[in-house]
């Protein structure tokens, strides 16, 4: 019977909190995937670990025994990682990462937390830069890894991987008529002032948004432009217009902004994020971080 350390970590968190919501917050994940993880673990074991009612969660007798063994297994795995890390101590110094702001919404913070569970002694140096600046720095060896918006021009020796696609949602002032609806069509945005990022910052997505609006029967009336998502949402909160933003931006929780699902967006209308690095001579820590980013991106696909 195969079970992962991740399942055990999930179980330990729920067993210690005796509350799925608090355990999910502690793990930095949404509650539904955590509940599914515990369900799969119980199915593999063939017996329940928890007794669940509407008011409480508690361990079964088998769950109490399993908790002791799970803690021991996790401790042993951490010891193994620690010993292996010492053997690779020449690879622990630093990873230099540049990013566009979209990487901070959900993907990068979670990936860094997961990475530091295994490589706590590795320093990650972060620097926000434009896509163009990142490509130059990657080519010159000034950074180890970049997170940017595709597509990009070809750079010799650079590996590029699309890692995340975030669907777009409508951001509107909380007092706006659109905020009263639980869903929105592109045509509903006709006649409303738009707040967008500058065309040079993301020309491909900028054109896709404009074309999608035209297909819906209108040309967006852009009254304000801003580079930072926090600024865009602040302008929305001020009542200056509406915007199309990535789903991940909803985690920013800016007062006065309502987010409405967009139900008829074209399939290619998404906020894309790619990572790029020089594979030649990539160190162990960097390769491990790349795998962490991939697994984190996979988890995000199954979260609302």
mmCIF file of C-alpha atoms in Angstrom:
data_model
loop_
_atom_site.group_PDB
_atom_site.id
_atom_site.type_symbol
_atom_site.label_atom_id
_atom_site.label_comp_id
_atom_site.label_asym_id
_atom_site.label_seq_id
_atom_site.Cartn_x
_atom_site.Cartn_y
_atom_site.Cartn_z
ATOM 1 C CA UNK A 1 0.000 0.000 0.000
ATOM 2 C CA UNK A 2 1.501 3.313 -1.158
ATOM 3 C CA UNK A 3 0.903 6.601 0.585
ATOM 4 C CA UNK A 4 2.844 9.826 0.288
ATOM 5 C CA UNK A 5 4.461 11.957 2.957
ATOM 6 C CA UNK A 6 2.159 14.728 1.771
ATOM 7 C CA UNK A 7 -0.883 12.662 2.782
ATOM 8 C CA UNK A 8 0.699 12.105 6.196
ATOM 9 C CA UNK A 9 1.396 15.820 6.647
ATOM 10 C CA UNK A 10 -2.198 16.565 5.734
ATOM 11 C CA UNK A 11 -3.438 13.965 8.214
ATOM 12 C CA UNK A 12 -1.216 15.251 11.035
ATOM 13 C CA UNK A 13 -2.456 18.811 10.522
ATOM 14 C CA UNK A 14 -6.114 17.752 10.704
ATOM 15 C CA UNK A 15 -5.432 15.443 13.658
ATOM 16 C CA UNK A 16 -3.739 18.241 15.609
ATOM 17 C CA UNK A 17 -6.263 20.942 14.731
ATOM 18 C CA UNK A 18 -9.373 18.702 14.737
ATOM 19 C CA UNK A 19 -10.814 21.190 12.278
ATOM 20 C CA UNK A 20 -10.474 20.979 8.497
ATOM 21 C CA UNK A 21 -10.668 24.748 7.988
ATOM 22 C CA UNK A 22 -7.898 25.525 10.492
ATOM 23 C CA UNK A 23 -5.769 22.671 9.164
ATOM 24 C CA UNK A 24 -6.142 23.950 5.599
ATOM 25 C CA UNK A 25 -5.111 27.460 6.687
ATOM 26 C CA UNK A 26 -2.104 26.035 8.524
ATOM 27 C CA UNK A 27 -1.054 24.131 5.402
ATOM 28 C CA UNK A 28 -1.645 27.119 3.134
ATOM 29 C CA UNK A 29 -4.197 25.336 0.969
ATOM 30 C CA UNK A 30 -7.942 25.338 0.327
ATOM 31 C CA UNK A 31 -10.190 23.068 2.402
ATOM 32 C CA UNK A 32 -11.721 20.942 -0.426
ATOM 33 C CA UNK A 33 -8.352 19.522 -1.632
ATOM 34 C CA UNK A 34 -7.429 18.766 1.990
ATOM 35 C CA UNK A 35 -10.695 16.888 2.547
ATOM 36 C CA UNK A 36 -10.093 14.930 -0.657
ATOM 37 C CA UNK A 37 -6.554 14.074 0.460
ATOM 38 C CA UNK A 38 -7.797 12.682 3.787
ATOM 39 C CA UNK A 39 -10.540 10.738 2.014
ATOM 40 C CA UNK A 40 -7.995 9.136 -0.351
ATOM 41 C CA UNK A 41 -5.755 8.258 2.586
ATOM 42 C CA UNK A 42 -8.625 6.552 4.417
ATOM 43 C CA UNK A 43 -9.583 4.668 1.253
ATOM 44 C CA UNK A 44 -6.029 3.368 0.873
ATOM 45 C CA UNK A 45 -5.861 2.335 4.519
ATOM 46 C CA UNK A 46 -9.278 0.709 4.408
ATOM 47 C CA UNK A 47 -10.561 2.257 7.638
ATOM 48 C CA UNK A 48 -11.625 5.714 8.884
ATOM 49 C CA UNK A 49 -9.169 7.934 10.733
ATOM 50 C CA UNK A 50 -11.736 10.503 11.849
ATOM 51 C CA UNK A 51 -15.264 10.604 13.145
ATOM 52 C CA UNK A 52 -17.033 13.561 11.550
ATOM 53 C CA UNK A 53 -20.207 15.298 12.626
ATOM 54 C CA UNK A 54 -21.586 18.714 11.759
ATOM 55 C CA UNK A 55 -20.170 20.086 14.990
ATOM 56 C CA UNK A 56 -16.910 18.273 15.529
ATOM 57 C CA UNK A 57 -14.081 16.182 14.159
ATOM 58 C CA UNK A 58 -12.275 13.642 16.315
ATOM 59 C CA UNK A 59 -9.825 10.812 15.846
ATOM 60 C CA UNK A 60 -10.918 7.196 15.803
ATOM 61 C CA UNK A 61 -8.926 4.678 17.822
ATOM 62 C CA UNK A 62 -7.122 3.710 14.626
ATOM 63 C CA UNK A 63 -6.535 7.392 13.900
ATOM 64 C CA UNK A 64 -4.805 7.918 17.250
ATOM 65 C CA UNK A 65 -2.425 5.038 16.581
ATOM 66 C CA UNK A 66 -1.811 6.201 13.025
ATOM 67 C CA UNK A 67 -1.002 9.717 14.268
ATOM 68 C CA UNK A 68 1.872 8.412 16.392
ATOM 69 C CA UNK A 69 3.314 6.419 13.501
ATOM 70 C CA UNK A 70 2.806 9.251 11.008
ATOM 71 C CA UNK A 71 4.725 11.662 13.239
ATOM 72 C CA UNK A 72 7.540 9.137 13.538
ATOM 73 C CA UNK A 73 7.633 8.619 9.760
ATOM 74 C CA UNK A 74 7.741 12.363 9.061
ATOM 75 C CA UNK A 75 10.527 12.835 11.612
ATOM 76 C CA UNK A 76 12.561 10.050 10.002
ATOM 77 C CA UNK A 77 12.059 11.518 6.540
ATOM 78 C CA UNK A 78 13.193 14.932 7.768
ATOM 79 C CA UNK A 79 16.304 13.362 9.274
ATOM 80 C CA UNK A 80 17.045 11.670 5.944
ATOM 81 C CA UNK A 81 16.641 14.952 4.093
ATOM 82 C CA UNK A 82 18.863 16.738 6.602
ATOM 83 C CA UNK A 83 21.647 14.199 6.155
ATOM 84 C CA UNK A 84 21.388 14.303 2.383
ATOM 85 C CA UNK A 85 21.405 18.085 2.480
ATOM 86 C CA UNK A 86 24.657 18.095 4.417
ATOM 87 C CA UNK A 87 26.164 15.862 1.737
ATOM 88 C CA UNK A 88 25.203 18.458 -0.844
ATOM 89 C CA UNK A 89 26.200 21.463 1.259
ATOM 90 C CA UNK A 90 28.103 23.027 -1.621
ATOM 91 C CA UNK A 91 24.759 23.531 -3.383
ATOM 92 C CA UNK A 92 22.924 25.365 -0.616
ATOM 93 C CA UNK A 93 23.982 28.972 -0.942
ATOM 94 C CA UNK A 94 21.384 30.966 -2.875
ATOM 95 C CA UNK A 95 18.839 30.954 -5.691
ATOM 96 C CA UNK A 96 18.317 34.276 -7.420
ATOM 97 C CA UNK A 97 14.764 34.678 -8.748
ATOM 98 C CA UNK A 98 13.189 37.518 -10.706
ATOM 99 C CA UNK A 99 9.443 37.751 -11.201
ATOM 100 C CA UNK A 100 6.546 39.756 -12.539
ATOM 101 C CA UNK A 101 3.957 40.673 -9.931
ATOM 102 C CA UNK A 102 1.480 38.025 -11.148
ATOM 103 C CA UNK A 103 3.777 35.307 -9.781
ATOM 104 C CA UNK A 104 3.098 36.547 -6.252
ATOM 105 C CA UNK A 105 -0.660 36.033 -6.298
ATOM 106 C CA UNK A 106 -0.628 32.356 -5.377
ATOM 107 C CA UNK A 107 2.087 30.323 -7.079
ATOM 108 C CA UNK A 108 5.430 31.704 -5.912
ATOM 109 C CA UNK A 109 4.701 32.203 -2.183
ATOM 110 C CA UNK A 110 3.358 28.668 -1.844
ATOM 111 C CA UNK A 111 6.243 27.180 -3.832
ATOM 112 C CA UNK A 112 8.804 28.975 -1.657
ATOM 113 C CA UNK A 113 7.157 27.712 1.539
ATOM 114 C CA UNK A 114 7.163 24.135 0.251
ATOM 115 C CA UNK A 115 10.767 24.408 -0.955
ATOM 116 C CA UNK A 116 12.025 25.713 2.389
ATOM 117 C CA UNK A 117 10.542 22.695 4.143
ATOM 118 C CA UNK A 118 13.170 20.627 2.337
ATOM 119 C CA UNK A 119 15.904 23.237 1.777
ATOM 120 C CA UNK A 120 15.611 25.604 4.777
ATOM 121 C CA UNK A 121 19.253 26.675 4.570
ATOM 122 C CA UNK A 122 19.009 27.855 0.964
ATOM 123 C CA UNK A 123 18.515 31.603 0.617
ATOM 124 C CA UNK A 124 16.102 32.767 -2.071
ATOM 125 C CA UNK A 125 16.774 36.270 -3.361
ATOM 126 C CA UNK A 126 13.729 37.835 -4.996
ATOM 127 C CA UNK A 127 13.603 40.815 -7.327
ATOM 128 C CA UNK A 128 10.577 42.133 -9.241
ATOM 129 C CA UNK A 129 11.504 42.863 -12.866
ATOM 130 C CA UNK A 130 9.822 43.166 -16.240
ATOM 131 C CA UNK A 131 9.799 40.259 -18.675
ATOM 132 C CA UNK A 132 12.301 42.035 -20.932
ATOM 133 C CA UNK A 133 14.731 42.695 -18.072
ATOM 134 C CA UNK A 134 14.497 39.089 -16.914
ATOM 135 C CA UNK A 135 15.419 37.721 -20.327
ATOM 136 C CA UNK A 136 18.518 39.908 -20.422
ATOM 137 C CA UNK A 137 19.494 38.870 -16.887
ATOM 138 C CA UNK A 138 18.966 35.180 -17.646
ATOM 139 C CA UNK A 139 21.111 35.433 -20.768
ATOM 140 C CA UNK A 140 23.835 37.175 -18.770
ATOM 141 C CA UNK A 141 23.696 34.751 -15.855
ATOM 142 C CA UNK A 142 22.640 37.466 -13.392
ATOM 143 C CA UNK A 143 19.649 35.458 -12.138
ATOM 144 C CA UNK A 144 18.997 31.727 -11.821
ATOM 145 C CA UNK A 145 15.287 31.713 -12.572
ATOM 146 C CA UNK A 146 12.691 34.070 -13.975
ATOM 147 C CA UNK A 147 8.893 34.148 -13.852
ATOM 148 C CA UNK A 148 7.388 36.151 -16.699
ATOM 149 C CA UNK A 149 4.511 36.487 -19.140
ATOM 150 C CA UNK A 150 4.795 34.521 -22.405
ATOM 151 C CA UNK A 151 5.252 34.545 -25.310
ATOM 152 C CA UNK A 152 8.851 35.722 -25.427
ATOM 153 C CA UNK A 153 11.561 36.068 -27.999
ATOM 154 C CA UNK A 154 13.919 33.100 -28.353
ATOM 155 C CA UNK A 155 17.017 33.238 -26.155
ATOM 156 C CA UNK A 156 19.867 30.820 -26.874
ATOM 157 C CA UNK A 157 20.271 28.176 -24.183
ATOM 158 C CA UNK A 158 17.194 29.279 -22.251
ATOM 159 C CA UNK A 159 14.619 26.701 -21.162
ATOM 160 C CA UNK A 160 11.080 28.084 -20.945
ATOM 161 C CA UNK A 161 8.107 26.280 -19.425
ATOM 162 C CA UNK A 162 4.490 27.432 -19.168
ATOM 163 C CA UNK A 163 3.540 26.712 -15.578
ATOM 164 C CA UNK A 164 0.273 28.455 -14.818
ATOM 165 C CA UNK A 165 -2.856 29.752 -16.549
ATOM 166 C CA UNK A 166 -5.258 31.832 -14.495
ATOM 167 C CA UNK A 167 -8.713 32.501 -15.875
ATOM 168 C CA UNK A 168 -9.874 36.110 -15.844
ATOM 169 C CA UNK A 169 -12.577 37.517 -13.590
ATOM 170 C CA UNK A 170 -14.251 40.915 -13.542
ATOM 171 C CA UNK A 171 -13.160 43.366 -10.843
ATOM 172 C CA UNK A 172 -15.777 46.043 -10.177
ATOM 173 C CA UNK A 173 -16.423 48.597 -7.425
ATOM 174 C CA UNK A 174 -18.449 46.960 -4.669
ATOM 175 C CA UNK A 175 -21.260 49.494 -5.199
ATOM 176 C CA UNK A 176 -21.327 48.879 -8.979
ATOM 177 C CA UNK A 177 -24.438 47.230 -10.519
ATOM 178 C CA UNK A 178 -22.251 44.368 -11.797
ATOM 179 C CA UNK A 179 -21.302 43.548 -8.203
ATOM 180 C CA UNK A 180 -24.889 42.496 -7.522
ATOM 181 C CA UNK A 181 -24.592 39.566 -9.945
ATOM 182 C CA UNK A 182 -22.891 36.246 -9.279
ATOM 183 C CA UNK A 183 -21.742 35.978 -12.878
ATOM 184 C CA UNK A 184 -20.991 38.235 -15.819
ATOM 185 C CA UNK A 185 -20.714 38.112 -19.611
ATOM 186 C CA UNK A 186 -18.275 40.168 -21.639
ATOM 187 C CA UNK A 187 -21.171 42.039 -23.248
ATOM 188 C CA UNK A 188 -22.224 43.204 -19.770
ATOM 189 C CA UNK A 189 -19.041 45.305 -19.643
ATOM 190 C CA UNK A 190 -20.042 47.410 -22.641
ATOM 191 C CA UNK A 191 -20.381 51.082 -21.770
ATOM 192 C CA UNK A 192 -18.281 50.836 -18.615
ATOM 193 C CA UNK A 193 -14.902 52.539 -18.207
ATOM 194 C CA UNK A 194 -11.945 50.127 -18.200
ATOM 195 C CA UNK A 195 -8.751 50.045 -16.160
ATOM 196 C CA UNK A 196 -5.974 47.996 -17.800
ATOM 197 C CA UNK A 197 -2.270 47.334 -17.703
ATOM 198 C CA UNK A 198 -0.168 49.089 -20.386
ATOM 199 C CA UNK A 199 0.086 47.308 -23.731
ATOM 200 C CA UNK A 200 3.926 46.889 -23.549
ATOM 201 C CA UNK A 201 3.623 45.079 -20.221
ATOM 202 C CA UNK A 202 1.630 42.203 -21.736
ATOM 203 C CA UNK A 203 0.974 42.838 -25.427
ATOM 204 C CA UNK A 204 -0.441 39.393 -26.199
ATOM 205 C CA UNK A 205 -3.030 39.402 -23.405
ATOM 206 C CA UNK A 206 -3.817 43.073 -24.016
ATOM 207 C CA UNK A 207 -4.701 42.294 -27.642
ATOM 208 C CA UNK A 208 -6.714 39.200 -26.646
ATOM 209 C CA UNK A 209 -8.798 41.216 -24.174
ATOM 210 C CA UNK A 210 -9.439 43.942 -26.742
ATOM 211 C CA UNK A 211 -10.395 41.413 -29.436
ATOM 212 C CA UNK A 212 -12.680 39.491 -27.058
ATOM 213 C CA UNK A 213 -14.500 42.718 -26.193
ATOM 214 C CA UNK A 214 -14.879 43.559 -29.872
ATOM 215 C CA UNK A 215 -16.339 40.117 -30.517
ATOM 216 C CA UNK A 216 -18.803 40.837 -27.701
ATOM 217 C CA UNK A 217 -19.850 44.005 -29.535
ATOM 218 C CA UNK A 218 -17.859 46.851 -28.008
ATOM 219 C CA UNK A 219 -14.415 48.437 -27.755
ATOM 220 C CA UNK A 220 -13.177 48.851 -24.162
ATOM 221 C CA UNK A 221 -12.974 52.490 -23.098
ATOM 222 C CA UNK A 222 -9.654 52.484 -21.235
ATOM 223 C CA UNK A 223 -9.570 55.499 -18.908
ATOM 224 C CA UNK A 224 -6.684 54.453 -16.654
ATOM 225 C CA UNK A 225 -3.593 52.261 -16.974
ATOM 226 C CA UNK A 226 -1.479 50.806 -14.177
ATOM 227 C CA UNK A 227 1.366 48.297 -14.036
ATOM 228 C CA UNK A 228 0.801 46.869 -10.569
ATOM 229 C CA UNK A 229 -2.244 44.744 -9.808
ATOM 230 C CA UNK A 230 -2.622 46.380 -6.402
ATOM 231 C CA UNK A 231 -2.844 49.760 -8.154
ATOM 232 C CA UNK A 232 -5.384 48.471 -10.681
ATOM 233 C CA UNK A 233 -7.607 47.133 -7.901
ATOM 234 C CA UNK A 234 -7.224 50.332 -5.885
ATOM 235 C CA UNK A 235 -8.404 52.338 -8.903
ATOM 236 C CA UNK A 236 -11.356 49.963 -9.229
ATOM 237 C CA UNK A 237 -12.158 50.445 -5.529
ATOM 238 C CA UNK A 238 -12.104 54.210 -6.117
ATOM 239 C CA UNK A 239 -14.911 53.770 -8.646
ATOM 240 C CA UNK A 240 -12.862 54.768 -11.692
ATOM 241 C CA UNK A 241 -13.824 51.723 -13.742
ATOM 242 C CA UNK A 242 -13.882 47.952 -14.063
ATOM 243 C CA UNK A 243 -11.064 45.598 -14.989
ATOM 244 C CA UNK A 244 -10.356 42.032 -16.085
ATOM 245 C CA UNK A 245 -7.889 40.490 -13.648
ATOM 246 C CA UNK A 246 -6.500 36.998 -12.974
ATOM 247 C CA UNK A 247 -8.355 34.804 -10.511
ATOM 248 C CA UNK A 248 -5.314 34.811 -8.249
ATOM 249 C CA UNK A 249 -5.736 38.548 -7.688
ATOM 250 C CA UNK A 250 -8.848 37.814 -5.624
ATOM 251 C CA UNK A 251 -6.536 36.838 -2.754
ATOM 252 C CA UNK A 252 -5.463 40.483 -2.401
ATOM 253 C CA UNK A 253 -8.717 41.324 -0.567
ATOM 254 C CA UNK A 254 -8.838 45.059 -1.301
ATOM 255 C CA UNK A 255 -11.815 46.759 0.351
ATOM 256 C CA UNK A 256 -14.358 48.138 -2.071
ATOM 257 C CA UNK A 257 -13.663 45.623 -4.852
ATOM 258 C CA UNK A 258 -16.047 42.864 -5.924
ATOM 259 C CA UNK A 259 -14.940 39.969 -8.125
ATOM 260 C CA UNK A 260 -17.462 38.480 -10.548
ATOM 261 C CA UNK A 261 -16.892 35.245 -12.534
ATOM 262 C CA UNK A 262 -16.726 35.736 -16.304
ATOM 263 C CA UNK A 263 -18.737 32.923 -17.875
ATOM 264 C CA UNK A 264 -18.166 33.399 -21.604
ATOM 265 C CA UNK A 265 -14.471 34.202 -21.901
ATOM 266 C CA UNK A 266 -12.718 32.614 -24.915
ATOM 267 C CA UNK A 267 -10.589 29.594 -24.040
ATOM 268 C CA UNK A 268 -7.362 31.430 -24.843
ATOM 269 C CA UNK A 269 -8.234 34.456 -22.692
ATOM 270 C CA UNK A 270 -6.090 33.708 -19.651
ATOM 271 C CA UNK A 271 -3.330 35.229 -17.578
ATOM 272 C CA UNK A 272 -0.324 33.026 -18.358
ATOM 273 C CA UNK A 273 2.872 32.655 -16.396
ATOM 274 C CA UNK A 274 6.065 30.935 -17.546
ATOM 275 C CA UNK A 275 9.403 30.238 -15.923
ATOM 276 C CA UNK A 276 12.778 30.348 -17.629
ATOM 277 C CA UNK A 277 16.259 29.199 -16.636
ATOM 278 C CA UNK A 278 19.597 28.123 -18.057
ATOM 279 C CA UNK A 279 19.573 24.293 -17.814
ATOM 280 C CA UNK A 280 23.304 23.991 -18.433
ATOM 281 C CA UNK A 281 25.013 23.828 -15.067
ATOM 282 C CA UNK A 282 21.766 24.100 -13.084
ATOM 283 C CA UNK A 283 22.487 23.275 -9.440
ATOM 284 C CA UNK A 284 20.633 20.702 -7.360
ATOM 285 C CA UNK A 285 18.792 23.312 -5.321
ATOM 286 C CA UNK A 286 17.546 25.041 -8.467
ATOM 287 C CA UNK A 287 16.407 21.759 -10.000
ATOM 288 C CA UNK A 288 14.585 20.943 -6.767
ATOM 289 C CA UNK A 289 12.911 24.353 -6.779
ATOM 290 C CA UNK A 290 11.753 23.816 -10.368
ATOM 291 C CA UNK A 291 10.085 20.564 -9.335
ATOM 292 C CA UNK A 292 8.462 22.306 -6.384
ATOM 293 C CA UNK A 293 7.039 24.973 -8.696
ATOM 294 C CA UNK A 294 5.644 22.289 -11.017
ATOM 295 C CA UNK A 295 3.949 20.407 -8.188
ATOM 296 C CA UNK A 296 2.568 23.643 -6.730
ATOM 297 C CA UNK A 297 1.188 24.629 -10.126
ATOM 298 C CA UNK A 298 -0.475 21.213 -10.392
ATOM 299 C CA UNK A 299 -2.138 21.690 -6.986
ATOM 300 C CA UNK A 300 -3.488 25.094 -7.998
ATOM 301 C CA UNK A 301 -5.261 23.579 -11.004
ATOM 302 C CA UNK A 302 -7.617 21.759 -8.637
ATOM 303 C CA UNK A 303 -8.391 24.717 -6.376
ATOM 304 C CA UNK A 304 -11.201 27.208 -6.939
#
